[in-house]
Coordinates of C-alpha atoms and ligand atoms in Angstrom, one line a residue:
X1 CA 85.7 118.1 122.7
X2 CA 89.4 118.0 122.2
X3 CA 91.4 115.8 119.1
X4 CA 94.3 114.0 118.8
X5 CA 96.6 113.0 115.5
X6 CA 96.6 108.9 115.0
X7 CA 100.6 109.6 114.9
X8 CA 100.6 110.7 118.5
X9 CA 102.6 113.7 117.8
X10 CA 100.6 116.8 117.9
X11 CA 99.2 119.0 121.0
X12 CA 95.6 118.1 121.6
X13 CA 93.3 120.5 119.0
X14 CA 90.0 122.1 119.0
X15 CA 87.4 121.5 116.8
X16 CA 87.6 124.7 114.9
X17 CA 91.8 123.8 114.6
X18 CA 90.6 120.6 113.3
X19 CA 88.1 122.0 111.1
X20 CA 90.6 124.6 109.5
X21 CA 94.0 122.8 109.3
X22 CA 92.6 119.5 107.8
X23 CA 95.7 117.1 108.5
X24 CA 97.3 117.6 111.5
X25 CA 100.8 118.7 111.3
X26 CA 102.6 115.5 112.0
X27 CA 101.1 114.2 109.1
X28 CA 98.2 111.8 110.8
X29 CA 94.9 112.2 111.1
X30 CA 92.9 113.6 113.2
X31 CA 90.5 111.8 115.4
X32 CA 88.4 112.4 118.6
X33 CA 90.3 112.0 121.9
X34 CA 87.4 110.0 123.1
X35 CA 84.3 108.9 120.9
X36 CA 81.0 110.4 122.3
X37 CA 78.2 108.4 122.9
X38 CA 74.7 109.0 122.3
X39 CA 72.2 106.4 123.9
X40 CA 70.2 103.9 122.1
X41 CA 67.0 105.9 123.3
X42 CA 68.0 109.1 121.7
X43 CA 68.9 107.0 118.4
X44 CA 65.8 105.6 118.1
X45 CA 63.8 108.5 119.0
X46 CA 65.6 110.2 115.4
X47 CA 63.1 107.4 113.8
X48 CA 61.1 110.5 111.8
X49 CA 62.7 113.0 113.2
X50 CA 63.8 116.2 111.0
X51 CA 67.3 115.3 109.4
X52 CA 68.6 118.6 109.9
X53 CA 67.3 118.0 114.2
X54 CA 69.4 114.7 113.9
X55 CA 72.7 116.2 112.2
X56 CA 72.9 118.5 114.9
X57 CA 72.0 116.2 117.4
X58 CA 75.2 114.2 115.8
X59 CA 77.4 117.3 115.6
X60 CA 77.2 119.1 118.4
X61 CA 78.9 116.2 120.4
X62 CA 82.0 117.1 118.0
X63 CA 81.8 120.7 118.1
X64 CA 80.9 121.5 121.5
X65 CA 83.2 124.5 122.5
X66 CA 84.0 125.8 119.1
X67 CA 80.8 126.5 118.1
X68 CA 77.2 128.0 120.0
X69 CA 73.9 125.6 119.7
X70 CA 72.7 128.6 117.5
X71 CA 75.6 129.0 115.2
X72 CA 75.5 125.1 114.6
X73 CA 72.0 125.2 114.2
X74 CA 72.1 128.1 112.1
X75 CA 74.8 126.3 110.0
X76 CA 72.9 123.3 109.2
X77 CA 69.3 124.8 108.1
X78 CA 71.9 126.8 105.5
X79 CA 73.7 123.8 104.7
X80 CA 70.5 121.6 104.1
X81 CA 68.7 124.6 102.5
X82 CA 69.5 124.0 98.8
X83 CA 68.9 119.8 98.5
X84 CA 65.7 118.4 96.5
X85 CA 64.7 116.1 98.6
X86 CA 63.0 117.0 102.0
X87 CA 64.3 114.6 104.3
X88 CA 68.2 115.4 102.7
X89 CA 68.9 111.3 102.7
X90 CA 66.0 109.5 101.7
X91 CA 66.1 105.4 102.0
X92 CA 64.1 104.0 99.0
X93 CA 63.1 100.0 99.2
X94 CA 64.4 98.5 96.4
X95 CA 63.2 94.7 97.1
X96 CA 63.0 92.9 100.2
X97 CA 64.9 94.0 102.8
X98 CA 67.0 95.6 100.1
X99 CA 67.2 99.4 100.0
X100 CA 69.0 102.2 98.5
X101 CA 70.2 105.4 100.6
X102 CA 69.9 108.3 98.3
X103 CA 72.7 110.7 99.0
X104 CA 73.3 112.7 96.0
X105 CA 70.3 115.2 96.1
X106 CA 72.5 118.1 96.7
X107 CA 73.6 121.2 94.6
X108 CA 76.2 118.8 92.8
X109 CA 74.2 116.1 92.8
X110 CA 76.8 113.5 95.0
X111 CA 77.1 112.6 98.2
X112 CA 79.8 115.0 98.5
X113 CA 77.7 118.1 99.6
X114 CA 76.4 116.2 102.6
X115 CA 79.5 117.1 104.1
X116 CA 80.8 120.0 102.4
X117 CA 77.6 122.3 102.3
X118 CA 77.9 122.2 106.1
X119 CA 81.9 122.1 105.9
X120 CA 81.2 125.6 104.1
X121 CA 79.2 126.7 106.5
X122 CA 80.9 125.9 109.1
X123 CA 84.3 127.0 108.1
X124 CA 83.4 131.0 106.6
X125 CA 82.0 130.8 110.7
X126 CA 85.2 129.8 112.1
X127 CA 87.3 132.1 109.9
X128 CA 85.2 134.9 110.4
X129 CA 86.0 134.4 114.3
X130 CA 89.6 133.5 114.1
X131 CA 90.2 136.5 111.2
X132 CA 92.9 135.8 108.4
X133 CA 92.6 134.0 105.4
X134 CA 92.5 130.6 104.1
X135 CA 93.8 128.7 101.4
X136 CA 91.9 125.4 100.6
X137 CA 94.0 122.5 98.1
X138 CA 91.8 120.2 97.2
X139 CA 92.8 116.6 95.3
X140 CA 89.3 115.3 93.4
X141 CA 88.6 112.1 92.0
X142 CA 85.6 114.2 90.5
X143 CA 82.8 115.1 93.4
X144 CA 84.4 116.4 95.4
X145 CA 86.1 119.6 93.4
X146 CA 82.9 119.8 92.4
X147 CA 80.9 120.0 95.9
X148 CA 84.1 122.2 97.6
X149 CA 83.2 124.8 94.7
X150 CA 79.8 124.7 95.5
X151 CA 80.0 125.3 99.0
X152 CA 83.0 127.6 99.0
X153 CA 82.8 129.8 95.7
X154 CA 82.7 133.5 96.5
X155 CA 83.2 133.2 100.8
X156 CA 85.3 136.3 101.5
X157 CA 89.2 135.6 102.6
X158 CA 89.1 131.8 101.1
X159 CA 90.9 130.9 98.1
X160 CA 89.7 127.4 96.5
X161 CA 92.6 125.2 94.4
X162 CA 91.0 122.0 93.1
X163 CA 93.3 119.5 91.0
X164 CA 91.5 116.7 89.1
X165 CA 93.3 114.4 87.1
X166 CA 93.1 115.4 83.7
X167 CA 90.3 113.3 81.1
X168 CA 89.9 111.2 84.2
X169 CA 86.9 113.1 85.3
X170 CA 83.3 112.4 83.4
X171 CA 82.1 116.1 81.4
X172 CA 79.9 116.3 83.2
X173 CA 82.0 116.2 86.8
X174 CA 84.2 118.5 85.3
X175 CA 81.7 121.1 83.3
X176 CA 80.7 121.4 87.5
X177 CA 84.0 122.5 88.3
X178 CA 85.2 124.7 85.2
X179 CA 82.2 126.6 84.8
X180 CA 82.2 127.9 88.4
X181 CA 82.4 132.4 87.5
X182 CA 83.5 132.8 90.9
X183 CA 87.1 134.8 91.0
X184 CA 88.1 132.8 94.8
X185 CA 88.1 129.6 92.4
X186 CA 90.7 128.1 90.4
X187 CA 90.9 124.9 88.6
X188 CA 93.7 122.9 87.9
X189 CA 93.7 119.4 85.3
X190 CA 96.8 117.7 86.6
X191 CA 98.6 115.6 83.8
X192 CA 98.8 112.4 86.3
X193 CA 96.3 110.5 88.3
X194 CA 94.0 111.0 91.4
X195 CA 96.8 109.6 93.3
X196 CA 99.4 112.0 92.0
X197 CA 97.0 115.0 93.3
X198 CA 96.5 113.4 96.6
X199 CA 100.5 113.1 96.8
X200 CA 101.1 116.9 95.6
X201 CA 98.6 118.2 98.5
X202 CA 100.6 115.7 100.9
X203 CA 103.5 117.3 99.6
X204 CA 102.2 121.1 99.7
X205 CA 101.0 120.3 103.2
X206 CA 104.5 118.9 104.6
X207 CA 106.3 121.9 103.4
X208 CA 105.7 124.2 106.5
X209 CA 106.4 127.0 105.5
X210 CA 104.8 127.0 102.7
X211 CA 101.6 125.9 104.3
X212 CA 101.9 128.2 106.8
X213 CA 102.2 131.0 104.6
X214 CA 99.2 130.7 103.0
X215 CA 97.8 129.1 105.5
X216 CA 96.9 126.1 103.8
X217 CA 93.8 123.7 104.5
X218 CA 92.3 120.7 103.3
X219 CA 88.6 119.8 102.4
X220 CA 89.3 116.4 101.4
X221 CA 88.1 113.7 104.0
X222 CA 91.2 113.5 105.5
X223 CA 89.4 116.6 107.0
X224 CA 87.3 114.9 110.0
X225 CA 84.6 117.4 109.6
X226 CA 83.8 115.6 106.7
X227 CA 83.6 112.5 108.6
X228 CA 81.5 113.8 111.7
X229 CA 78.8 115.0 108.6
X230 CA 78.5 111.9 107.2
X231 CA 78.0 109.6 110.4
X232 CA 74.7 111.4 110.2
X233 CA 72.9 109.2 107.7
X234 CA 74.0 105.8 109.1
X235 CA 72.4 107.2 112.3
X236 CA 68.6 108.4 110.4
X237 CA 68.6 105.1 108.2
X238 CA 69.5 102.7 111.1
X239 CA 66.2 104.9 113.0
X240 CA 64.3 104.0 110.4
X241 CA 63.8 100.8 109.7
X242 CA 64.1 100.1 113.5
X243 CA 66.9 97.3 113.4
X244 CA 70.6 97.4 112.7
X245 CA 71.4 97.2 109.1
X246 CA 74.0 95.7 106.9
X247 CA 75.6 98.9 104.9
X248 CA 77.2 98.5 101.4
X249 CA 79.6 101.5 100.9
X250 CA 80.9 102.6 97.4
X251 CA 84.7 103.0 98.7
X252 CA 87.8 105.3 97.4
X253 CA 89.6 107.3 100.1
X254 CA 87.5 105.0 102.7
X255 CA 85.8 108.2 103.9
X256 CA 82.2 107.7 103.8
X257 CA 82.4 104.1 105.1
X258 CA 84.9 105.0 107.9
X259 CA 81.7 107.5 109.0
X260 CA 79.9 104.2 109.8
X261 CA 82.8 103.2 111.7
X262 CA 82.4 106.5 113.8
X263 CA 78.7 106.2 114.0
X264 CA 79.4 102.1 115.6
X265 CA 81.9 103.9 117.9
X266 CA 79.3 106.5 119.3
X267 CA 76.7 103.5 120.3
X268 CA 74.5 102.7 116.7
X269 CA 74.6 98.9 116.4
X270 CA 75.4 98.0 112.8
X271 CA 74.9 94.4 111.5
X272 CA 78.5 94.9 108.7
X273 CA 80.0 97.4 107.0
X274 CA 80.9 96.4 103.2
X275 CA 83.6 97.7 101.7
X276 CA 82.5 97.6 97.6
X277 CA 85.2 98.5 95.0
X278 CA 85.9 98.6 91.6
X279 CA 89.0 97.5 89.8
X280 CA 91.0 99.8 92.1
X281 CA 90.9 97.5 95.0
X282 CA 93.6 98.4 97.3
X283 CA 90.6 98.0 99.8
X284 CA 89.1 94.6 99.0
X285 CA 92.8 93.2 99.0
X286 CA 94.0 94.5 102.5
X287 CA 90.8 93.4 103.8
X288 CA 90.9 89.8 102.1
X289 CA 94.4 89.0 101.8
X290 CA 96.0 91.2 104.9
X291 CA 98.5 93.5 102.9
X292 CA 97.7 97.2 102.0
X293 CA 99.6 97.4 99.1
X294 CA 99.1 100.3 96.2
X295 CA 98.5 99.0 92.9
X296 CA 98.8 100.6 89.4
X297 CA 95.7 103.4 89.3
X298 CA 92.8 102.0 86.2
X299 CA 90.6 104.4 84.7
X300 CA 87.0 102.9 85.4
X301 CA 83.4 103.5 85.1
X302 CA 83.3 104.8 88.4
X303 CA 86.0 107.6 88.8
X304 CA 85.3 108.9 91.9
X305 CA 86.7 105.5 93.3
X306 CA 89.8 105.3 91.0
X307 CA 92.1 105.6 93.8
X308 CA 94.8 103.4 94.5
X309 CA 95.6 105.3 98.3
X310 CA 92.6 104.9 100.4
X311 CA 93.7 108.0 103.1
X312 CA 91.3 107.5 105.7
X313 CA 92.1 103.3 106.0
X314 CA 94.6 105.5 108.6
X315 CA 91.9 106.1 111.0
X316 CA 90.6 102.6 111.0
X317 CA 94.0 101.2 111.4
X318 CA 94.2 103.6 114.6
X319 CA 91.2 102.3 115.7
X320 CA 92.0 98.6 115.5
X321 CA 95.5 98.8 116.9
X322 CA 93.8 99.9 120.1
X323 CA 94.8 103.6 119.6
X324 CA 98.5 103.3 119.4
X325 CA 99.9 106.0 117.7
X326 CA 103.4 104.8 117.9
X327 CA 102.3 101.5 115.4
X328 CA 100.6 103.9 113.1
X329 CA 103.4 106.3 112.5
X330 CA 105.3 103.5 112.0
X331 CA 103.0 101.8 109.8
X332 CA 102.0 104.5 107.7
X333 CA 105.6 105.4 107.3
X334 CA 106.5 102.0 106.0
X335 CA 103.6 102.4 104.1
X336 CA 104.6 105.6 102.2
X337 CA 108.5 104.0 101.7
X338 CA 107.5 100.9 100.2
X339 CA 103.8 101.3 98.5
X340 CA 103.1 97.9 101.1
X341 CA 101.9 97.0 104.3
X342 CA 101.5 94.0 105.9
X343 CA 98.7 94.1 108.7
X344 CA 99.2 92.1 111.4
X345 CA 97.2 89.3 112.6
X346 CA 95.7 91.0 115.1
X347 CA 95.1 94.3 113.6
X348 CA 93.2 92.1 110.7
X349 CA 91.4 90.4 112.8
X350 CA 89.8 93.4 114.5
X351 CA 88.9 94.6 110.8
X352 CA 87.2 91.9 110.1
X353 CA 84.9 91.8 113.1
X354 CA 83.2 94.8 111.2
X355 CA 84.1 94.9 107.7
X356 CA 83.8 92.7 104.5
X357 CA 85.1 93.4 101.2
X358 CA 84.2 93.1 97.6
X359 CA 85.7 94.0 94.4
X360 CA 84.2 94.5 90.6
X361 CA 84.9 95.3 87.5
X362 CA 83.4 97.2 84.9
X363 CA 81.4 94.5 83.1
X364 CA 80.3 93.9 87.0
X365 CA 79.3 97.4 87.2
X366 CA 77.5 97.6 83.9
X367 CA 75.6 94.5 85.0
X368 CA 74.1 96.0 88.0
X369 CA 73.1 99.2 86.5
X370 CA 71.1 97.1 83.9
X371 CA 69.8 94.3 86.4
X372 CA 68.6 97.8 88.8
X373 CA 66.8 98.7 85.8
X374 CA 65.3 95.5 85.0
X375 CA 63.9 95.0 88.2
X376 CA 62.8 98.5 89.4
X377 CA 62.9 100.5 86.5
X378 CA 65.4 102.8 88.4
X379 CA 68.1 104.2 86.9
X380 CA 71.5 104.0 89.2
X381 CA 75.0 105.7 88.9
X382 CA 77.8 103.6 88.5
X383 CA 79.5 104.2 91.6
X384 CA 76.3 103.0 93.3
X385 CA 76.4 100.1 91.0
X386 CA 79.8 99.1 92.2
X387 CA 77.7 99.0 95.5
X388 CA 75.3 96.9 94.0
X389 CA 77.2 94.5 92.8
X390 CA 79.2 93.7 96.1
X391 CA 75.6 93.2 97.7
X392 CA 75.4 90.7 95.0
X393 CA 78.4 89.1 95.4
X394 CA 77.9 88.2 99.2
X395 CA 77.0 85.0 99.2
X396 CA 75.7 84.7 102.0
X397 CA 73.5 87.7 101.2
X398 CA 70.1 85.5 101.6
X399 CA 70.9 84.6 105.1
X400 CA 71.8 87.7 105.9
X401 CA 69.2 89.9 104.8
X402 CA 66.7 87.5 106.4
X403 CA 68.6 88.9 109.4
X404 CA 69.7 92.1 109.0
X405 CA 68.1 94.4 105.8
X406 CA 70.9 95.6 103.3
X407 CA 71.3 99.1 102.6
X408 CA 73.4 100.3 99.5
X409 CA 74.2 104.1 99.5
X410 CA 73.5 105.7 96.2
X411 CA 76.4 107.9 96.5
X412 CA 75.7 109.9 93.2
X413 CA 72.9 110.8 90.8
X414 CA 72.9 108.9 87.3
X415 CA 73.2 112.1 85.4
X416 CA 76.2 112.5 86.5
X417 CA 77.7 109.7 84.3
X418 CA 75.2 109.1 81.1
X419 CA 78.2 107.5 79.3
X420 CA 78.6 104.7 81.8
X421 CA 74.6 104.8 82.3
X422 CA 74.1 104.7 78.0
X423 CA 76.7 101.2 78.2
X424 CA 74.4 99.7 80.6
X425 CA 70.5 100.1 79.9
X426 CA 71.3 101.6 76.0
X427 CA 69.0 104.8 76.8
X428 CA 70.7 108.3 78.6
X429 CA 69.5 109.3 82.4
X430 CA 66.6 112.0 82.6
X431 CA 69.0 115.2 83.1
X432 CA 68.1 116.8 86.4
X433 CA 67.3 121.0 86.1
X434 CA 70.5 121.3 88.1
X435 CA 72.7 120.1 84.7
X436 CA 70.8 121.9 82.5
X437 CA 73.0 124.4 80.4
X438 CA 76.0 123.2 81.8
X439 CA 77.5 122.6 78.6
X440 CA 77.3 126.3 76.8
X441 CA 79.7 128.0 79.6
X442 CA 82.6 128.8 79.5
X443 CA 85.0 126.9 81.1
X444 CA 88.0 128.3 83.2
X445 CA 91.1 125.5 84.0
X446 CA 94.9 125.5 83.9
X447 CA 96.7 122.3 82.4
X448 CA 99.5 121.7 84.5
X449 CA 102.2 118.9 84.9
X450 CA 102.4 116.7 87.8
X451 CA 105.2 118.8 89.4
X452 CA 104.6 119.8 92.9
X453 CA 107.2 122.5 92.8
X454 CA 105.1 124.0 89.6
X455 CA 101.8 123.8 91.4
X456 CA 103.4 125.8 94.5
X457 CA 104.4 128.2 92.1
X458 CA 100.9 128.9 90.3
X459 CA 99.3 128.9 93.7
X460 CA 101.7 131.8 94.5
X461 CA 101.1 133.8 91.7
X462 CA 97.3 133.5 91.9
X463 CA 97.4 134.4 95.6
X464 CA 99.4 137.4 94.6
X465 CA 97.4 138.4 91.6
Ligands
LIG501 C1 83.9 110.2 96.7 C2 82.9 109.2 96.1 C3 82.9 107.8 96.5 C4 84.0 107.3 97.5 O1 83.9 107.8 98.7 P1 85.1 107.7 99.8 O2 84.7 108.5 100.9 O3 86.3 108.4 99.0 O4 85.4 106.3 100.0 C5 82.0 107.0 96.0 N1 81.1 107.4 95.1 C6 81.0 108.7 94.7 C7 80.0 109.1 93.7 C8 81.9 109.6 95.2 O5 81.9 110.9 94.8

């Protein structure tokens, strides 16, 4: 399987080169050349299959000639080895035709690890083959710092850089982070937002030689790895309830619901995809009023989705211009000069055929953790809530589930975020074993001003030292 850059300007790459340069050196994205396609037989025969059987099903469409059956095989039952629930993504009914798709029983407790336990594996493979080292930059809202440092800390010849925007994280998001004693890990709190991190790796990444040098890579989901991981679940909960479903996606960089996209595009029939933010809704405005336009970045109850940039909204642009990568580049480059886009009629219009869009605010958010409660006497994360409440909000929601049933993912564990939790139902989550502790370690970070020439510098001197 070979991939091309939605800017048209880069030679056609592996899926190794995909997997260990992250962005693709003309600054797009990479994407498939050609989506595979896996028959509506073989999807519904994943209906109780193994999840770990159906992720390699999924991937080994994408990573034919870069990796043996065996070494992908090999890489999942690691990646998967370490989660609490047995079947990895479980899909709990919440009322009728209502469900929740649990994604966040990983070592760090979000959906993150999905993708970057097998990311992790994956990539230690591919190094080990191609020899050299690697340096991986990652910008985190919160999760996925987090996940990266579980599934990278202490692999030999890789160097992990995570930048979090400093007090924007919960403690217990960054308590995951700091407390990591591995020596190949180094934590950054950037005095700026999510945004500004994102912008310093763009940055890092367009200085060549720079990123050459230290051979520079990105985990974030710019990474399509990420995204190949993740089309995994839409595939085992469409399997099991038999019909298409109607998915309610928790959005930031537009990563995870950009995966259902890529799951539609290989053959699963979905019903919508829902595009659920909170205040930041850079999302829910291009898709309701037509213009992608950055707005200022608001601390929420839902960090991991304070993000004003949505990177992967790239790919689905790509997609629903046809493929042209000339538009793209052009659009994305207006895009960076002006903090605005206007999308055209016809690009909108091919959005909308698949996706809807909702945005809510804290209150909102609080709201549907407490009404969750009420009814089920579950306890969801806030980010899940954001979900929640944009199922809520679709007002045609009874017509539609009578249809097609509604599936929110539950893209992190309540735990995570007892403050927001505490607001909401006025009693803390359960902790998990997983947290326990957390809070007596030591913590190991560097406070550092959004500068990207000062961040280039302490990555130098840590890669010397
Ligand atoms: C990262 C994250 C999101 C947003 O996912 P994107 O792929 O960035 O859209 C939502 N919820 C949680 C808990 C996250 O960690």
């Amino acid at each position: 399987m070979n991939f091309l850059s939605t800017r048209g300007h880069t030679a056609k790459a592996s899926f190794s080169d995909v997997l260990l340069a992250g962005l693709a050196p003309d600054g797009g994205l990479y994407l498939p050349e050609s989506w595979p396609h896996i028959p509506a037989d073989e999807i519904a025969a994943f209906k109780g299959a193994r999840y770990q059987d159906v992720a390699f099903a999924v991937l080994s469409r994408f990573t034919a000639g870069s990796f043996s059956d065996a070494e992908l095989r090999e890489a999942i039952e690691a990646a998967y080895g370490d989660f609490d629930a047995p079947d990895i993504a479980p899909l709990v009914q919440t009322g009728d035709n209502q469900y929740l798709l649990e994604l966040f029983h990983g070592p760090t407790l979000a959906f993150k690890d999905i993708a970057l336990q097998i990311l992790g594996q994956l990539f230690s493979r591919a190094l080990a083959k191609r020899g050299g080292r690697a340096t991986i930059v990652a910008a985190t809202s919160g999760d996925t710092g987090s996940a990266a440092i579980a599934a990278l800390g202490g692999l030999p010849n890789i160097s992990v850089f995570v930048m979090h925007p400093k007090g924007r994280v919960s403690d217990v998001q960054r308590l995951q982070m700091t407390t990591s004693t591995h020596a190949n890990v180094h934590n950054i709190a950037l005095e700026g937002s999510f945004d500004d991190a994102q912008g310093i790796v763009k940055t890092l990444f367009a200085d060549t030689d720079f990123a050459s040098q230290i051979s520079l890579t990105a985990v974030n989901s710019i990474n399509f790895a990420r995204i190949a991981a993740q089309c995994v679940y839409y595939f085992t909960a469409t399997a099991a309830l038999g019909k298409p479903a109607t998915f309610v996606v928790p959005t930031g960089n537009f990563g995870d619901i950009f995966a259902g996209e890529a799951a539609f595009r290989m053959g699963l029939d979905v019903a919508r995809l829902v595009i659920a933010t909170n205040a930041n809704d850079i999302m829910a405005r291009a898709l309701n009023e037509g213009v992608y336009e950055s707005g200022i970045s608001h601390a929420t109850l839902s960090p991991s989705m304070d993000i004003q940039v949505a990177s992967n909204f790239e790919r689905a642009l790509f997609e629903a211009c046809d493929r042209d990568p000339d538009w793209t580049a052009a659009a994305m480059n207006d895009f960076a000069r002006e903090r605005r886009l206007g999308i055209p009629q016809e690009v909108l219009a091919s959005l909308r055929t698949r996706y809807s869009a909702f945005a809510c605010d804290d209150a909102k958010t609080r709201a549907a953790i407490a009404a969750v409660y009420k009814q089920t006497g579950r306890i969801i994360d806030p980010h899940t809530a954001v979900g929640v409440a944009a199922a809520l909000k679709m007002g045609h929601l009874e017509e539609l589930t009578a249809s097609s049933p509604v599936v929110v993912l539950s893209t992190a564990h309540p735990a995570k975020f007892p403050d927001a939790v505490a607001q909401a139902i006025g009693a803390l989550p359960p902790e998990p074993k997983r947290l326990a502790g957390l809070k007596n370690l030591p913590e190991r970070l560097d406070v550092l001003a959004n500068d990207p020439a000062l961040i280039k510098r302490f990555i130098s001197s840590r890669l010397a030292a």
